[in-house]
Amino acid sequence: MSDKEYNISIRIADLPRIQLWVPQSQEALVRRAEDNINGLWRKWKEREEFRDKSSAEVLAMVTFRFAQLYYSNLGANEGLDRVLDEMEQSFDRLLLDDIAPANEAKG
């Protein structure tokens, strides 16, 4: 069954609305991303140390932070994939070592 696409609009920071076509299954994710970006942008806009920054500068900082988190998670996932691959290989060796003597004894 095909995932129906919807035309939605999002608003990031104080920029004009952006029209997007998204699959229905992705709409909640898009809305969550929009909310999180805007929440951090508003929070940082109110911080005293960022009062001298333009809206675009704060948005650039937010963008960088989300990219930093993305690549941090990507690295963690890659590390987890390596650990899981090693575990799978270890389990395979254990299972094959356990089966091999039984097959040799029959032969």
CSV table of N, CA, C and O in Angstrom, one decimal:
chain,number,residue,atom,x,y,z
A,1,MET,N,0.8,-1.2,0.0
A,1,MET,CA,0.0,0.0,0.0
A,1,MET,C,0.9,1.2,0.0
A,1,MET,O,1.8,1.4,0.8
A,2,SER,N,0.6,2.2,-0.9
A,2,SER,CA,1.4,3.4,-1.0
A,2,SER,C,1.1,4.4,0.1
A,2,SER,O,-0.1,4.5,0.5
A,3,ASP,N,2.1,5.0,0.6
A,3,ASP,CA,1.9,6.0,1.6
A,3,ASP,C,1.5,7.4,1.0
A,3,ASP,O,2.3,7.9,0.2
A,4,LYS,N,0.3,7.8,1.2
A,4,LYS,CA,-0.2,9.0,0.6
A,4,LYS,C,0.6,10.2,1.1
A,4,LYS,O,1.0,10.3,2.2
A,5,GLU,N,0.9,11.1,0.1
A,5,GLU,CA,1.6,12.3,0.4
A,5,GLU,C,0.7,13.5,0.7
A,5,GLU,O,-0.4,13.6,0.0
A,6,TYR,N,1.1,14.3,1.6
A,6,TYR,CA,0.3,15.5,2.0
A,6,TYR,C,1.2,16.7,1.7
A,6,TYR,O,2.4,16.7,1.9
A,7,ASN,N,0.5,17.8,1.3
A,7,ASN,CA,1.1,19.1,1.2
A,7,ASN,C,0.9,19.8,2.5
A,7,ASN,O,-0.2,20.1,2.9
A,8,ILE,N,2.0,20.0,3.3
A,8,ILE,CA,2.0,20.7,4.5
A,8,ILE,C,2.8,21.9,4.5
A,8,ILE,O,3.7,22.0,3.6
A,9,SER,N,2.7,22.8,5.5
A,9,SER,CA,3.6,23.9,5.6
A,9,SER,C,4.2,23.9,7.0
A,9,SER,O,3.5,23.6,7.9
A,10,ILE,N,5.4,24.3,7.0
A,10,ILE,CA,6.1,24.4,8.3
A,10,ILE,C,6.7,25.8,8.3
A,10,ILE,O,6.9,26.5,7.3
A,11,ARG,N,7.0,26.3,9.5
A,11,ARG,CA,7.6,27.6,9.7
A,11,ARG,C,8.8,27.4,10.6
A,11,ARG,O,8.6,26.9,11.7
A,12,ILE,N,9.9,27.8,10.2
A,12,ILE,CA,11.1,27.7,11.0
A,12,ILE,C,11.6,29.1,11.3
A,12,ILE,O,11.7,30.0,10.5
A,13,ALA,N,11.7,29.3,12.7
A,13,ALA,CA,12.1,30.6,13.2
A,13,ALA,C,11.2,31.7,12.7
A,13,ALA,O,10.0,31.4,12.7
A,14,ASP,N,11.7,32.8,12.3
A,14,ASP,CA,10.8,33.9,11.8
A,14,ASP,C,10.8,34.0,10.3
A,14,ASP,O,10.5,35.0,9.7
A,15,LEU,N,11.1,32.9,9.6
A,15,LEU,CA,11.2,32.9,8.2
A,15,LEU,C,9.8,32.6,7.6
A,15,LEU,O,8.9,32.1,8.3
A,16,PRO,N,9.6,32.9,6.3
A,16,PRO,CA,8.3,32.6,5.7
A,16,PRO,C,8.0,31.1,5.8
A,16,PRO,O,8.9,30.3,5.8
A,17,ARG,N,6.7,30.7,5.7
A,17,ARG,CA,6.3,29.3,5.7
A,17,ARG,C,7.0,28.6,4.5
A,17,ARG,O,7.1,29.2,3.4
A,18,ILE,N,7.2,27.3,4.7
A,18,ILE,CA,7.8,26.5,3.7
A,18,ILE,C,6.8,25.4,3.4
A,18,ILE,O,6.3,24.7,4.3
A,19,GLN,N,6.5,25.2,2.1
A,19,GLN,CA,5.5,24.1,1.7
A,19,GLN,C,6.3,22.9,1.4
A,19,GLN,O,7.4,22.9,0.7
A,20,LEU,N,5.8,21.7,1.9
A,20,LEU,CA,6.5,20.5,1.8
A,20,LEU,C,5.5,19.4,1.4
A,20,LEU,O,4.3,19.4,1.8
A,21,TRP,N,5.9,18.5,0.5
A,21,TRP,CA,5.1,17.3,0.3
A,21,TRP,C,5.8,16.2,1.1
A,21,TRP,O,6.9,15.9,0.9
A,22,VAL,N,5.0,15.6,2.0
A,22,VAL,CA,5.6,14.5,2.9
A,22,VAL,C,4.6,13.3,2.9
A,22,VAL,O,3.4,13.5,2.9
A,23,PRO,N,5.2,12.1,3.0
A,23,PRO,CA,4.3,10.9,3.1
A,23,PRO,C,3.6,11.1,4.5
A,23,PRO,O,4.1,11.6,5.5
A,24,GLN,N,2.4,10.5,4.5
A,24,GLN,CA,1.6,10.6,5.8
A,24,GLN,C,2.4,10.0,7.0
A,24,GLN,O,2.3,10.6,8.1
A,25,SER,N,3.1,9.0,6.7
A,25,SER,CA,3.9,8.3,7.8
A,25,SER,C,5.0,9.2,8.3
A,25,SER,O,5.5,9.0,9.4
A,26,GLN,N,5.4,10.2,7.6
A,26,GLN,CA,6.5,11.1,8.0
A,26,GLN,C,6.0,12.4,8.6
A,26,GLN,O,6.8,13.2,9.1
A,27,GLU,N,4.7,12.7,8.5
A,27,GLU,CA,4.3,14.0,8.9
A,27,GLU,C,4.6,14.3,10.4
A,27,GLU,O,5.0,15.4,10.8
A,28,ALA,N,4.3,13.3,11.3
A,28,ALA,CA,4.6,13.5,12.7
A,28,ALA,C,6.1,13.8,12.9
A,28,ALA,O,6.4,14.7,13.8
A,29,LEU,N,7.0,13.1,12.2
A,29,LEU,CA,8.4,13.4,12.3
A,29,LEU,C,8.8,14.8,11.9
A,29,LEU,O,9.5,15.5,12.5
A,30,VAL,N,8.2,15.2,10.8
A,30,VAL,CA,8.4,16.6,10.3
A,30,VAL,C,7.9,17.6,11.3
A,30,VAL,O,8.6,18.6,11.6
A,31,ARG,N,6.8,17.4,11.9
A,31,ARG,CA,6.2,18.4,12.9
A,31,ARG,C,7.1,18.4,14.1
A,31,ARG,O,7.3,19.4,14.7
A,32,ARG,N,7.6,17.2,14.5
A,32,ARG,CA,8.5,17.1,15.7
A,32,ARG,C,9.8,17.9,15.4
A,32,ARG,O,10.2,18.6,16.3
A,33,ALA,N,10.3,17.7,14.3
A,33,ALA,CA,11.5,18.4,13.9
A,33,ALA,C,11.3,19.9,13.9
A,33,ALA,O,12.1,20.7,14.5
A,34,GLU,N,10.2,20.4,13.3
A,34,GLU,CA,9.8,21.8,13.3
A,34,GLU,C,9.7,22.3,14.7
A,34,GLU,O,10.3,23.4,15.1
A,35,ASP,N,9.0,21.6,15.6
A,35,ASP,CA,8.8,22.0,17.0
A,35,ASP,C,10.1,22.1,17.7
A,35,ASP,O,10.4,23.1,18.5
A,36,ASN,N,11.0,21.1,17.6
A,36,ASN,CA,12.3,21.1,18.3
A,36,ASN,C,13.2,22.3,17.8
A,36,ASN,O,13.9,22.9,18.6
A,37,ILE,N,13.2,22.5,16.5
A,37,ILE,CA,14.1,23.6,16.0
A,37,ILE,C,13.6,24.9,16.5
A,37,ILE,O,14.3,25.7,17.0
A,38,ASN,N,12.3,25.1,16.4
A,38,ASN,CA,11.7,26.4,16.8
A,38,ASN,C,11.8,26.6,18.4
A,38,ASN,O,12.1,27.7,18.8
A,39,GLY,N,11.7,25.5,19.1
A,39,GLY,CA,11.8,25.6,20.6
A,39,GLY,C,13.2,26.0,21.0
A,39,GLY,O,13.4,26.9,21.8
A,40,LEU,N,14.2,25.4,20.3
A,40,LEU,CA,15.6,25.8,20.7
A,40,LEU,C,15.9,27.2,20.2
A,40,LEU,O,16.6,27.9,20.9
A,41,TRP,N,15.4,27.5,19.0
A,41,TRP,CA,15.6,28.9,18.5
A,41,TRP,C,15.1,29.9,19.4
A,41,TRP,O,15.7,30.9,19.7
A,42,ARG,N,13.8,29.7,19.9
A,42,ARG,CA,13.2,30.7,20.8
A,42,ARG,C,14.0,30.8,22.1
A,42,ARG,O,14.3,31.9,22.6
A,43,LYS,N,14.4,29.6,22.6
A,43,LYS,CA,15.2,29.6,23.9
A,43,LYS,C,16.5,30.3,23.8
A,43,LYS,O,16.8,31.1,24.6
A,44,TRP,N,17.2,30.1,22.6
A,44,TRP,CA,18.5,30.8,22.5
A,44,TRP,C,18.3,32.3,22.1
A,44,TRP,O,19.1,33.0,22.5
A,45,LYS,N,17.2,32.6,21.4
A,45,LYS,CA,17.0,34.0,21.2
A,45,LYS,C,16.8,34.8,22.5
A,45,LYS,O,17.1,36.0,22.5
A,46,GLU,N,16.3,34.2,23.5
A,46,GLU,CA,16.0,34.8,24.8
A,46,GLU,C,17.2,34.9,25.7
A,46,GLU,O,17.2,35.6,26.7
A,47,ARG,N,18.3,34.1,25.4
A,47,ARG,CA,19.4,34.1,26.2
A,47,ARG,C,20.2,35.4,26.2
A,47,ARG,O,20.4,35.9,25.1
A,48,GLU,N,20.6,35.8,27.3
A,48,GLU,CA,21.3,37.1,27.4
A,48,GLU,C,22.6,37.2,26.5
A,48,GLU,O,22.8,38.2,25.8
A,49,GLU,N,23.3,36.1,26.5
A,49,GLU,CA,24.6,36.1,25.7
A,49,GLU,C,24.4,36.1,24.2
A,49,GLU,O,25.3,36.3,23.5
A,50,PHE,N,23.1,35.8,23.8
A,50,PHE,CA,22.8,35.8,22.4
A,50,PHE,C,22.0,37.0,21.9
A,50,PHE,O,21.6,37.1,20.8
A,51,ARG,N,21.8,37.9,22.8
A,51,ARG,CA,20.9,39.1,22.5
A,51,ARG,C,21.5,39.9,21.4
A,51,ARG,O,20.7,40.6,20.7
A,52,ASP,N,22.8,39.9,21.2
A,52,ASP,CA,23.4,40.7,20.1
A,52,ASP,C,23.4,40.0,18.8
A,52,ASP,O,23.8,40.5,17.8
A,53,LYS,N,22.9,38.7,18.8
A,53,LYS,CA,22.9,38.0,17.5
A,53,LYS,C,21.6,38.2,16.8
A,53,LYS,O,20.5,38.4,17.3
A,54,SER,N,21.7,38.2,15.5
A,54,SER,CA,20.5,38.3,14.6
A,54,SER,C,19.8,37.0,14.7
A,54,SER,O,20.3,35.9,15.1
A,55,SER,N,18.5,37.0,14.2
A,55,SER,CA,17.7,35.8,14.1
A,55,SER,C,18.4,34.8,13.3
A,55,SER,O,18.4,33.6,13.6
A,56,ALA,N,19.0,35.2,12.1
A,56,ALA,CA,19.7,34.3,11.2
A,56,ALA,C,20.9,33.6,11.9
A,56,ALA,O,21.2,32.4,11.7
A,57,GLU,N,21.6,34.4,12.7
A,57,GLU,CA,22.8,33.9,13.4
A,57,GLU,C,22.4,32.8,14.4
A,57,GLU,O,23.0,31.8,14.5
A,58,VAL,N,21.3,33.1,15.1
A,58,VAL,CA,20.8,32.1,16.1
A,58,VAL,C,20.3,30.9,15.4
A,58,VAL,O,20.6,29.7,15.8
A,59,LEU,N,19.6,31.0,14.3
A,59,LEU,CA,19.2,29.9,13.5
A,59,LEU,C,20.4,29.1,13.0
A,59,LEU,O,20.3,27.8,13.0
A,60,ALA,N,21.4,29.7,12.6
A,60,ALA,CA,22.6,29.0,12.1
A,60,ALA,C,23.2,28.3,13.3
A,60,ALA,O,23.7,27.1,13.1
A,61,MET,N,23.2,28.8,14.5
A,61,MET,CA,23.7,28.1,15.7
A,61,MET,C,22.9,26.9,16.0
A,61,MET,O,23.4,25.8,16.3
A,62,VAL,N,21.6,27.0,15.9
A,62,VAL,CA,20.6,25.9,16.1
A,62,VAL,C,20.9,24.8,15.0
A,62,VAL,O,21.0,23.6,15.4
A,63,THR,N,21.1,25.2,13.8
A,63,THR,CA,21.3,24.3,12.7
A,63,THR,C,22.6,23.5,13.0
A,63,THR,O,22.7,22.3,12.8
A,64,PHE,N,23.6,24.2,13.4
A,64,PHE,CA,24.9,23.6,13.7
A,64,PHE,C,24.7,22.6,14.9
A,64,PHE,O,25.2,21.4,14.8
A,65,ARG,N,24.0,22.9,15.9
A,65,ARG,CA,23.8,22.1,17.1
A,65,ARG,C,23.0,20.8,16.6
A,65,ARG,O,23.4,19.7,17.1
A,66,PHE,N,22.0,20.9,15.8
A,66,PHE,CA,21.3,19.7,15.3
A,66,PHE,C,22.2,18.9,14.5
A,66,PHE,O,22.1,17.6,14.6
A,67,ALA,N,23.0,19.5,13.6
A,67,ALA,CA,24.0,18.7,12.8
A,67,ALA,C,25.0,18.0,13.7
A,67,ALA,O,25.3,16.8,13.5
A,68,GLN,N,25.4,18.7,14.7
A,68,GLN,CA,26.4,18.1,15.7
A,68,GLN,C,25.8,16.9,16.3
A,68,GLN,O,26.4,15.8,16.4
A,69,LEU,N,24.5,17.0,16.8
A,69,LEU,CA,23.8,15.9,17.4
A,69,LEU,C,23.6,14.7,16.4
A,69,LEU,O,23.8,13.5,16.8
A,70,TYR,N,23.3,15.1,15.2
A,70,TYR,CA,23.0,14.0,14.2
A,70,TYR,C,24.3,13.2,14.0
A,70,TYR,O,24.3,12.0,14.0
A,71,TYR,N,25.5,13.9,13.8
A,71,TYR,CA,26.7,13.2,13.5
A,71,TYR,C,27.2,12.4,14.7
A,71,TYR,O,27.8,11.4,14.6
A,72,SER,N,26.9,12.9,15.9
A,72,SER,CA,27.3,12.2,17.1
A,72,SER,C,26.5,10.9,17.2
A,72,SER,O,27.0,9.9,17.5
A,73,ASN,N,25.2,11.0,16.9
A,73,ASN,CA,24.3,9.8,16.9
A,73,ASN,C,24.7,8.8,15.8
A,73,ASN,O,24.7,7.6,16.0
A,74,LEU,N,25.1,9.4,14.7
A,74,LEU,CA,25.5,8.5,13.5
A,74,LEU,C,26.8,7.7,13.9
A,74,LEU,O,26.9,6.5,13.7
A,75,GLY,N,27.7,8.4,14.6
A,75,GLY,CA,28.9,7.7,15.0
A,75,GLY,C,28.6,6.6,16.1
A,75,GLY,O,29.2,5.5,16.0
A,76,ALA,N,27.7,7.0,17.0
A,76,ALA,CA,27.3,6.0,18.0
A,76,ALA,C,26.7,4.8,17.4
A,76,ALA,O,26.9,3.6,17.8
A,77,ASN,N,25.8,5.0,16.4
A,77,ASN,CA,25.1,3.9,15.7
A,77,ASN,C,26.1,3.0,14.9
A,77,ASN,O,26.0,1.8,14.9
A,78,GLU,N,27.1,3.7,14.3
A,78,GLU,CA,28.1,2.9,13.6
A,78,GLU,C,28.9,2.0,14.5
A,78,GLU,O,29.2,0.9,14.2
A,79,GLY,N,29.2,2.6,15.7
A,79,GLY,CA,29.9,1.8,16.7
A,79,GLY,C,29.1,0.6,17.2
A,79,GLY,O,29.6,-0.5,17.4
A,80,LEU,N,27.8,0.9,17.4
A,80,LEU,CA,26.9,-0.2,17.8
A,80,LEU,C,26.8,-1.3,16.7
A,80,LEU,O,26.8,-2.5,17.1
A,81,ASP,N,26.7,-0.8,15.5
A,81,ASP,CA,26.7,-1.8,14.4
A,81,ASP,C,27.9,-2.7,14.4
A,81,ASP,O,27.8,-3.9,14.2
A,82,ARG,N,29.1,-2.1,14.7
A,82,ARG,CA,30.3,-2.9,14.7
A,82,ARG,C,30.3,-3.9,15.8
A,82,ARG,O,30.6,-5.1,15.7
A,83,VAL,N,29.8,-3.5,17.0
A,83,VAL,CA,29.7,-4.4,18.2
A,83,VAL,C,28.7,-5.5,17.9
A,83,VAL,O,29.0,-6.7,18.1
A,84,LEU,N,27.6,-5.2,17.3
A,84,LEU,CA,26.6,-6.2,16.9
A,84,LEU,C,27.1,-7.2,15.9
A,84,LEU,O,26.9,-8.4,16.0
A,85,ASP,N,27.9,-6.7,14.9
A,85,ASP,CA,28.5,-7.6,13.9
A,85,ASP,C,29.5,-8.5,14.6
A,85,ASP,O,29.5,-9.7,14.2
A,86,GLU,N,30.3,-8.0,15.5
A,86,GLU,CA,31.3,-8.9,16.2
A,86,GLU,C,30.6,-9.9,17.0
A,86,GLU,O,31.0,-11.1,17.1
A,87,MET,N,29.5,-9.5,17.7
A,87,MET,CA,28.7,-10.5,18.5
A,87,MET,C,28.1,-11.6,17.6
A,87,MET,O,28.1,-12.7,18.0
A,88,GLU,N,27.6,-11.2,16.5
A,88,GLU,CA,27.0,-12.1,15.6
A,88,GLU,C,28.0,-13.1,15.1
A,88,GLU,O,27.8,-14.3,15.1
A,89,GLN,N,29.2,-12.6,14.8
A,89,GLN,CA,30.3,-13.5,14.3
A,89,GLN,C,30.7,-14.5,15.4
A,89,GLN,O,30.9,-15.7,15.2
A,90,SER,N,30.8,-14.0,16.7
A,90,SER,CA,31.1,-14.8,17.8
A,90,SER,C,30.1,-15.9,18.0
A,90,SER,O,30.4,-17.0,18.3
A,91,PHE,N,28.8,-15.5,18.0
A,91,PHE,CA,27.7,-16.5,18.1
A,91,PHE,C,27.8,-17.5,17.0
A,91,PHE,O,27.6,-18.7,17.3
A,92,ASP,N,28.0,-17.1,15.8
A,92,ASP,CA,28.1,-18.0,14.7
A,92,ASP,C,29.2,-19.0,14.9
A,92,ASP,O,29.1,-20.2,14.7
A,93,ARG,N,30.4,-18.5,15.4
A,93,ARG,CA,31.5,-19.4,15.6
A,93,ARG,C,31.2,-20.4,16.8
A,93,ARG,O,31.5,-21.6,16.7
A,94,LEU,N,30.5,-19.9,17.8
A,94,LEU,CA,30.2,-20.8,18.9
A,94,LEU,C,29.2,-21.9,18.4
A,94,LEU,O,29.3,-23.1,18.8
A,95,LEU,N,28.2,-21.5,17.7
A,95,LEU,CA,27.2,-22.5,17.2
A,95,LEU,C,27.9,-23.5,16.2
A,95,LEU,O,27.6,-24.7,16.3
A,96,LEU,N,28.7,-23.0,15.3
A,96,LEU,CA,29.3,-23.9,14.3
A,96,LEU,C,30.3,-24.8,15.0
A,96,LEU,O,30.4,-26.0,14.7
A,97,ASP,N,31.1,-24.3,16.0
A,97,ASP,CA,32.0,-25.2,16.8
A,97,ASP,C,31.2,-26.2,17.5
A,97,ASP,O,31.7,-27.4,17.6
A,98,ASP,N,30.0,-25.9,18.0
A,98,ASP,CA,29.2,-26.9,18.7
A,98,ASP,C,28.6,-27.9,17.8
A,98,ASP,O,28.5,-29.1,18.2
A,99,ILE,N,28.3,-27.5,16.6
A,99,ILE,CA,27.7,-28.5,15.6
A,99,ILE,C,28.8,-29.3,14.9
A,99,ILE,O,28.6,-30.5,14.7
A,100,ALA,N,29.9,-28.7,14.6
A,100,ALA,CA,30.9,-29.4,13.8
A,100,ALA,C,31.4,-30.7,14.5
A,100,ALA,O,31.4,-31.7,13.8
A,101,PRO,N,31.7,-30.8,15.7
A,101,PRO,CA,32.1,-32.1,16.3
A,101,PRO,C,31.0,-33.2,16.2
A,101,PRO,O,31.3,-34.3,15.9
A,102,ALA,N,29.8,-32.8,16.3
A,102,ALA,CA,28.7,-33.8,16.2
A,102,ALA,C,28.6,-34.3,14.7
A,102,ALA,O,28.4,-35.5,14.5
A,103,ASN,N,28.8,-33.5,13.8
A,103,ASN,CA,28.8,-33.9,12.4
A,103,ASN,C,30.0,-34.8,12.0
A,103,ASN,O,29.9,-35.7,11.3
A,104,GLU,N,31.2,-34.5,12.6
A,104,GLU,CA,32.4,-35.2,12.4
A,104,GLU,C,32.3,-36.6,13.0
A,104,GLU,O,32.7,-37.6,12.4
A,105,ALA,N,31.6,-36.7,14.2
A,105,ALA,CA,31.5,-38.0,14.8
A,105,ALA,C,30.6,-38.9,14.0
A,105,ALA,O,30.7,-40.2,14.0
A,106,LYS,N,29.6,-38.4,13.3
A,106,LYS,CA,28.7,-39.2,12.5
A,106,LYS,C,29.4,-39.7,11.3
A,106,LYS,O,29.0,-40.7,10.7
A,107,GLY,N,30.3,-39.0,10.8
A,107,GLY,CA,30.9,-39.2,9.5
A,107,GLY,C,31.9,-40.3,9.5
A,107,GLY,O,32.1,-41.4,9.7
